[in-house]
Amino acid sequence: MRKLLASVLGIALAAAGTFAGEITVGFAQLGAESMWRTANTDSVKGEAARRGINLVFSDAQQKQENQIKAVRSFIAQGVDVIGLPPVVESGWEPVLREAQEAGIPVILTDRRVDTSDESLYTAFLGSNFITEGENAGNWLVRELMGRYGVVKGEVFELVGTVGAAPAIDRKKGFEAVIAKHPNLNIVKSQSGDFTRAKGKEVMEAFIKSPEWDKAATKIIYGHNDDMVLGAIQAIEEAGINPGKECIIIGVDAIADAFEAIAQGKMHCTVECNPLLGPQLFDMVEAVVAGKEVPKTVYSIEGTYDYYCAEALLPWRRTLY
Ligand code: AHR
């Protein structure tokens, strides 16, 4: 009787769809370098738990070789789907081919890989980093016009991790916009690896450079808010007023950036959405069920500045 009940229940559950806990996803997180990343990890872990999906999670500490090892171990474990936010763009083809040969779909999240063979991954879910760079550039051009009636200034750029898609594309998008304005130029550009500590270090070096002394309109463009917040510390420690003597733009729209803007220490943050968990597991469930998924899904994102930061801060604190 018990066996009969179990098999009837089994058939009913199978008809209703996938068993809770039946799907196993390997997620090779790239690190924990920023508040954005922490929010991204929480979103992935939280959503997997809500859906009863087995999540095998690893943290590569910003090292590609660790991520590759994690993907290989997911292949060996025979997970159903692999989620991969690649730390850098290049060097992924061999391991993606191994996953393909093992019949395990790979969903790229957050960052893209540089490959001409799009069959190596099932889908990409994340931001358009070129658009984010353009958003930062367009905001700056409008701000300069509004303040001075002329687009003129010297940009000190805090670059993200070398070789990472957001570092490459946020630079590309920003440069495409400012290229139309001959008196607006990047005068210093250095990687702060997307961390607050390195952002501060790089800014300390910028302040000591001759370019800083020469700059009439000092603009700081950071590829993420964490580096910018580190830079603001360096600026304040040097006795400079960040809100009054500089124009400061970041990317991510973390709550701490809204707070810095509300305090008058920063001017603008371009949104990059880390809350990808729900969309990722919608895709995972569709892929496991044998359904088609779109090849590319971009997040819809805004740009926030001192007009709205204070009013929006309580709401943003509930997000990330
Ligand atoms: O890939 C997204 C970027 O990675 C975020 O902008 C940054 O904060 C993170 O480290």
Short mmCIF file of C-alpha atoms and ligand atoms in Angstrom, two decimals:
data_model
loop_
_atom_site.label_atom_id
_atom_site.label_comp_id
_atom_site.label_asym_id
_atom_site.label_seq_id
_atom_site.Cartn_x
_atom_site.Cartn_y
_atom_site.Cartn_z
CA MET A 1 0.00 0.00 0.00
CA ARG A 2 2.81 2.33 0.98
CA LYS A 3 4.62 1.53 -2.31
CA LEU A 4 1.46 2.22 -4.29
CA LEU A 5 0.93 5.57 -2.54
CA ALA A 6 4.57 6.53 -3.17
CA SER A 7 4.34 5.74 -6.86
CA VAL A 8 1.00 7.60 -7.25
CA LEU A 9 2.57 10.60 -5.50
CA GLY A 10 5.62 10.28 -7.74
CA ILE A 11 3.51 10.31 -10.91
CA ALA A 12 1.51 13.31 -9.63
CA LEU A 13 4.68 15.28 -8.84
CA ALA A 14 6.24 14.40 -12.16
CA ALA A 15 3.10 15.60 -13.95
CA ALA A 16 3.20 18.86 -11.97
CA GLY A 17 6.74 19.55 -13.20
CA THR A 18 10.21 19.26 -11.73
CA PHE A 19 10.73 17.83 -8.24
CA ALA A 20 11.93 20.40 -5.72
CA GLY A 21 15.59 19.67 -5.08
CA GLU A 22 15.87 17.69 -8.27
CA ILE A 23 17.82 20.35 -10.14
CA THR A 24 21.46 20.89 -9.26
CA VAL A 25 23.17 24.08 -10.38
CA GLY A 26 26.88 24.78 -10.06
CA PHE A 27 27.53 28.51 -9.68
CA ALA A 28 31.17 29.59 -10.08
CA GLN A 29 31.05 33.04 -8.48
CA LEU A 30 34.08 35.15 -9.38
CA GLY A 31 34.75 36.68 -5.96
CA ALA A 32 33.53 39.00 -3.22
CA GLU A 33 35.30 42.18 -4.33
CA SER A 34 32.45 44.70 -4.01
CA MET A 35 29.05 45.40 -2.43
CA TRP A 36 27.58 44.68 -5.86
CA ARG A 37 29.09 41.20 -5.80
CA THR A 38 27.78 40.48 -2.29
CA ALA A 39 24.29 41.46 -3.43
CA ASN A 40 24.65 39.26 -6.50
CA THR A 41 25.71 36.25 -4.41
CA ASP A 42 22.84 36.81 -1.95
CA SER A 43 20.37 37.03 -4.83
CA VAL A 44 21.59 33.75 -6.38
CA LYS A 45 21.75 31.85 -3.07
CA GLY A 46 18.42 33.23 -1.83
CA GLU A 47 16.54 32.41 -5.02
CA ALA A 48 17.97 28.86 -5.22
CA ALA A 49 16.86 28.25 -1.61
CA ARG A 50 13.36 29.67 -2.29
CA ARG A 51 12.91 27.30 -5.24
CA GLY A 52 14.42 24.23 -3.55
CA ILE A 53 17.21 24.05 -6.13
CA ASN A 54 20.47 22.40 -5.03
CA LEU A 55 23.13 25.04 -5.41
CA VAL A 56 26.79 24.11 -5.48
CA PHE A 57 28.48 27.45 -4.94
CA SER A 58 32.13 28.36 -5.21
CA ASP A 59 34.04 31.66 -4.82
CA ALA A 60 37.06 32.06 -7.13
CA GLN A 61 38.54 35.07 -5.29
CA GLN A 62 38.92 37.01 -8.55
CA LYS A 63 41.18 34.32 -10.09
CA GLN A 64 40.32 32.80 -13.45
CA GLU A 65 42.17 29.55 -12.71
CA ASN A 66 39.96 29.02 -9.63
CA GLN A 67 36.83 29.60 -11.71
CA ILE A 68 38.00 27.13 -14.35
CA LYS A 69 38.70 24.54 -11.60
CA ALA A 70 35.21 25.09 -10.20
CA VAL A 71 33.60 24.60 -13.63
CA ARG A 72 35.61 21.38 -14.13
CA SER A 73 34.48 20.10 -10.76
CA PHE A 74 30.82 20.90 -11.63
CA ILE A 75 31.27 18.90 -14.85
CA ALA A 76 32.74 15.98 -12.88
CA GLN A 77 29.79 16.14 -10.44
CA GLY A 78 27.35 16.07 -13.36
CA VAL A 79 25.34 19.16 -12.34
CA ASP A 80 22.31 20.02 -14.49
CA VAL A 81 23.31 23.59 -15.34
CA ILE A 82 26.37 25.77 -14.71
CA GLY A 83 26.07 29.48 -13.91
CA LEU A 84 29.23 31.45 -14.72
CA PRO A 85 30.08 35.14 -14.26
CA PRO A 86 33.53 35.07 -15.94
CA VAL A 87 36.08 37.22 -14.15
CA VAL A 88 37.84 38.14 -17.42
CA GLU A 89 36.63 37.92 -21.01
CA SER A 90 39.23 35.68 -22.64
CA GLY A 91 40.50 32.11 -22.16
CA TRP A 92 37.17 30.31 -21.68
CA GLU A 93 36.79 28.26 -24.85
CA PRO A 94 38.50 25.01 -23.68
CA VAL A 95 36.49 24.64 -20.47
CA LEU A 96 33.24 25.72 -22.14
CA ARG A 97 33.87 23.04 -24.76
CA GLU A 98 34.34 20.46 -21.98
CA ALA A 99 30.95 21.43 -20.53
CA GLN A 100 29.39 21.24 -23.98
CA GLU A 101 30.85 17.77 -24.59
CA ALA A 102 29.48 16.65 -21.21
CA GLY A 103 26.03 17.96 -22.28
CA ILE A 104 25.87 20.54 -19.46
CA PRO A 105 24.37 23.91 -20.43
CA VAL A 106 26.28 27.00 -19.27
CA ILE A 107 24.43 30.23 -18.54
CA LEU A 108 26.73 33.25 -18.43
CA THR A 109 25.60 35.80 -15.87
CA ASP A 110 26.82 39.35 -15.28
CA ARG A 111 29.90 39.23 -17.56
CA ARG A 112 30.36 37.96 -21.08
CA VAL A 113 33.16 35.88 -22.61
CA ASP A 114 35.08 36.74 -25.73
CA THR A 115 34.36 33.92 -28.19
CA SER A 116 33.28 33.65 -31.80
CA ASP A 117 31.53 30.34 -31.03
CA GLU A 118 28.23 31.28 -29.40
CA SER A 119 27.20 27.63 -29.20
CA LEU A 120 29.59 27.28 -26.25
CA TYR A 121 27.05 28.86 -23.91
CA THR A 122 23.29 28.66 -23.71
CA ALA A 123 22.49 32.25 -22.77
CA PHE A 124 23.83 35.48 -21.30
CA LEU A 125 21.98 37.35 -18.56
CA GLY A 126 23.29 40.68 -17.27
CA SER A 127 24.02 44.29 -18.10
CA ASN A 128 25.07 46.09 -21.24
CA PHE A 129 28.31 47.57 -19.91
CA ILE A 130 28.86 49.73 -23.02
CA THR A 131 25.51 51.41 -22.36
CA GLU A 132 26.56 51.97 -18.75
CA GLY A 133 29.77 53.71 -19.90
CA GLU A 134 27.71 55.83 -22.31
CA ASN A 135 25.28 56.70 -19.52
CA ALA A 136 28.19 57.95 -17.38
CA GLY A 137 29.59 59.99 -20.31
CA ASN A 138 26.23 61.50 -21.24
CA TRP A 139 25.51 62.48 -17.65
CA LEU A 140 28.91 64.19 -17.45
CA VAL A 141 28.45 66.14 -20.69
CA ARG A 142 25.04 67.41 -19.52
CA GLU A 143 26.44 68.31 -16.10
CA LEU A 144 29.35 70.29 -17.57
CA MET A 145 27.01 72.13 -19.95
CA GLY A 146 24.63 72.92 -17.09
CA ARG A 147 27.37 74.15 -14.76
CA TYR A 148 29.74 75.97 -17.09
CA GLY A 149 28.00 76.23 -20.47
CA VAL A 150 31.01 74.45 -21.99
CA VAL A 151 32.13 70.80 -22.13
CA LYS A 152 35.63 70.93 -20.75
CA GLY A 153 37.51 68.96 -18.09
CA GLU A 154 40.14 66.43 -17.08
CA VAL A 155 39.03 62.90 -16.23
CA PHE A 156 40.82 60.64 -13.73
CA GLU A 157 39.58 57.14 -14.51
CA LEU A 158 39.51 54.29 -11.98
CA VAL A 159 39.43 51.21 -14.18
CA GLY A 160 37.96 47.86 -13.06
CA THR A 161 39.75 44.50 -13.16
CA VAL A 162 42.09 44.34 -16.18
CA GLY A 163 40.59 42.16 -18.92
CA ALA A 164 37.10 42.07 -17.33
CA ALA A 165 34.13 42.83 -19.57
CA PRO A 166 32.79 45.71 -17.41
CA ALA A 167 36.23 47.37 -17.34
CA ILE A 168 36.66 47.08 -21.11
CA ASP A 169 33.12 48.11 -22.03
CA ARG A 170 32.56 50.88 -19.47
CA LYS A 171 35.73 52.50 -20.81
CA LYS A 172 34.63 51.99 -24.41
CA GLY A 173 31.15 53.46 -23.87
CA PHE A 174 32.43 56.45 -21.89
CA GLU A 175 35.20 57.19 -24.40
CA ALA A 176 32.77 57.04 -27.33
CA VAL A 177 30.73 59.84 -25.75
CA ILE A 178 33.59 62.11 -24.66
CA ALA A 179 35.38 61.67 -28.01
CA LYS A 180 32.83 64.13 -29.43
CA HIS A 181 34.17 66.82 -27.06
CA PRO A 182 37.81 67.74 -27.77
CA ASN A 183 38.27 69.62 -24.49
CA LEU A 184 37.11 66.73 -22.33
CA ASN A 185 39.87 64.17 -21.92
CA ILE A 186 41.00 61.24 -19.78
CA VAL A 187 44.32 62.38 -18.32
CA LYS A 188 45.00 59.44 -15.95
CA SER A 189 43.67 55.90 -16.07
CA GLN A 190 44.59 53.03 -13.74
CA SER A 191 43.05 49.81 -12.45
CA GLY A 192 41.67 49.66 -8.92
CA ASP A 193 40.48 46.07 -9.45
CA PHE A 194 36.88 46.98 -8.47
CA THR A 195 37.80 47.17 -4.75
CA ARG A 196 37.47 50.04 -2.27
CA ALA A 197 41.02 49.56 -0.92
CA LYS A 198 42.66 49.69 -4.36
CA GLY A 199 40.42 52.58 -5.46
CA LYS A 200 41.80 54.55 -2.51
CA GLU A 201 45.41 53.61 -3.34
CA VAL A 202 45.06 54.62 -7.00
CA MET A 203 43.40 57.92 -6.05
CA GLU A 204 46.26 58.71 -3.65
CA ALA A 205 48.67 58.32 -6.58
CA PHE A 206 46.43 60.44 -8.87
CA ILE A 207 46.43 63.29 -6.31
CA LYS A 208 50.24 63.31 -6.25
CA SER A 209 50.51 63.42 -10.07
CA PRO A 210 51.31 66.58 -12.08
CA GLU A 211 48.07 66.01 -14.05
CA TRP A 212 46.07 66.59 -10.85
CA ASP A 213 47.76 69.93 -10.19
CA LYS A 214 47.22 71.02 -13.78
CA ALA A 215 43.55 69.95 -13.99
CA ALA A 216 41.15 72.91 -14.01
CA THR A 217 38.00 70.76 -13.76
CA LYS A 218 38.77 67.56 -11.84
CA ILE A 219 36.48 64.70 -12.83
CA ILE A 220 36.65 61.22 -11.28
CA TYR A 221 35.02 58.41 -13.25
CA GLY A 222 35.16 55.03 -11.50
CA HIS A 223 34.05 51.79 -13.14
CA ASN A 224 32.31 50.92 -9.86
CA ASP A 225 31.07 52.67 -6.75
CA ASP A 226 33.35 50.79 -4.37
CA MET A 227 36.49 52.18 -6.05
CA VAL A 228 34.91 55.65 -6.06
CA LEU A 229 34.09 55.43 -2.34
CA GLY A 230 37.72 54.47 -1.66
CA ALA A 231 38.82 57.42 -3.83
CA ILE A 232 36.58 59.80 -1.85
CA GLN A 233 38.37 58.72 1.34
CA ALA A 234 41.73 59.53 -0.28
CA ILE A 235 40.44 62.90 -1.50
CA GLU A 236 39.15 63.85 1.96
CA GLU A 237 42.37 62.70 3.64
CA ALA A 238 44.27 65.01 1.26
CA GLY A 239 42.18 67.93 2.56
CA ILE A 240 40.19 68.31 -0.67
CA ASN A 241 36.40 68.72 -0.66
CA PRO A 242 35.15 65.96 -3.02
CA GLY A 243 31.70 67.45 -3.61
CA LYS A 244 32.86 71.03 -4.26
CA GLU A 245 36.29 70.60 -5.89
CA CYS A 246 35.60 67.53 -8.07
CA ILE A 247 32.86 65.94 -10.17
CA ILE A 248 32.54 62.27 -9.16
CA ILE A 249 30.75 59.51 -11.09
CA GLY A 250 30.50 55.81 -10.22
CA VAL A 251 28.74 52.72 -11.54
CA ASP A 252 26.52 50.15 -9.75
CA ALA A 253 24.07 52.33 -7.78
CA ILE A 254 24.81 50.64 -4.44
CA ALA A 255 23.11 52.19 -1.42
CA ASP A 256 26.44 53.55 -0.09
CA ALA A 257 26.81 55.59 -3.30
CA PHE A 258 23.31 57.05 -2.82
CA GLU A 259 24.36 57.98 0.70
CA ALA A 260 27.60 59.63 -0.53
CA ILE A 261 25.59 61.59 -3.12
CA ALA A 262 23.02 62.62 -0.49
CA GLN A 263 25.91 63.82 1.72
CA GLY A 264 27.24 65.94 -1.17
CA LYS A 265 30.47 63.92 -1.59
CA MET A 266 29.67 62.29 -4.95
CA HIS A 267 27.50 63.38 -7.88
CA CYS A 268 26.19 60.49 -9.94
CA THR A 269 25.94 56.69 -10.06
CA VAL A 270 24.98 54.61 -13.09
CA GLU A 271 22.91 51.55 -12.25
CA CYS A 272 24.12 47.97 -12.76
CA ASN A 273 21.64 45.41 -11.48
CA PRO A 274 23.11 42.56 -9.37
CA LEU A 275 19.74 41.02 -8.42
CA LEU A 276 19.90 38.39 -11.14
CA GLY A 277 18.85 35.33 -9.09
CA PRO A 278 15.15 35.17 -10.08
CA GLN A 279 15.84 35.57 -13.82
CA LEU A 280 18.75 33.12 -13.66
CA PHE A 281 16.65 30.35 -12.11
CA ASP A 282 13.72 31.05 -14.47
CA MET A 283 16.23 30.33 -17.23
CA VAL A 284 17.65 27.28 -15.45
CA GLU A 285 14.17 25.76 -15.03
CA ALA A 286 13.31 26.47 -18.66
CA VAL A 287 16.57 24.93 -19.91
CA VAL A 288 16.11 21.80 -17.76
CA ALA A 289 12.54 21.49 -19.07
CA GLY A 290 13.96 21.55 -22.62
CA LYS A 291 12.47 24.97 -23.46
CA GLU A 292 14.12 27.62 -25.64
CA VAL A 293 15.56 30.65 -23.81
CA PRO A 294 16.63 33.98 -25.32
CA LYS A 295 20.36 34.09 -26.10
CA THR A 296 20.84 37.51 -24.48
CA VAL A 297 18.83 39.18 -21.72
CA TYR A 298 19.95 42.66 -20.66
CA SER A 299 18.88 44.39 -17.44
CA ILE A 300 17.03 47.70 -17.69
CA GLU A 301 18.99 50.30 -15.74
CA GLY A 302 18.86 53.99 -14.81
CA THR A 303 21.23 56.80 -13.82
CA TYR A 304 20.88 58.59 -10.48
CA ASP A 305 22.33 61.87 -9.26
CA TYR A 306 22.03 64.54 -6.59
CA TYR A 307 18.52 65.51 -7.70
CA CYS A 308 17.07 62.24 -6.40
CA ALA A 309 19.64 60.39 -4.25
CA GLU A 310 18.43 61.56 -0.84
CA ALA A 311 14.77 60.80 -1.58
CA LEU A 312 15.58 57.36 -2.99
CA LEU A 313 18.09 56.28 -0.34
CA PRO A 314 15.62 54.51 2.02
CA TRP A 315 14.27 52.45 -0.91
CA ARG A 316 17.75 51.68 -2.29
CA ARG A 317 18.84 50.45 1.16
CA THR A 318 16.21 47.71 0.75
CA LEU A 319 17.77 46.63 -2.59
CA TYR A 320 21.58 46.49 -2.41
O1 AHR B 1 30.55 42.73 -13.27
C1 AHR B 1 29.88 43.69 -12.50
C2 AHR B 1 30.89 44.49 -11.76
O2 AHR B 1 31.67 43.66 -10.94
C3 AHR B 1 30.32 45.53 -10.82
O3 AHR B 1 30.17 46.77 -11.39
C4 AHR B 1 31.41 45.62 -9.82
O4 AHR B 1 31.08 46.30 -8.66
C5 AHR B 1 31.78 44.21 -9.65
O5 AHR B 1 32.95 43.98 -9.04
#
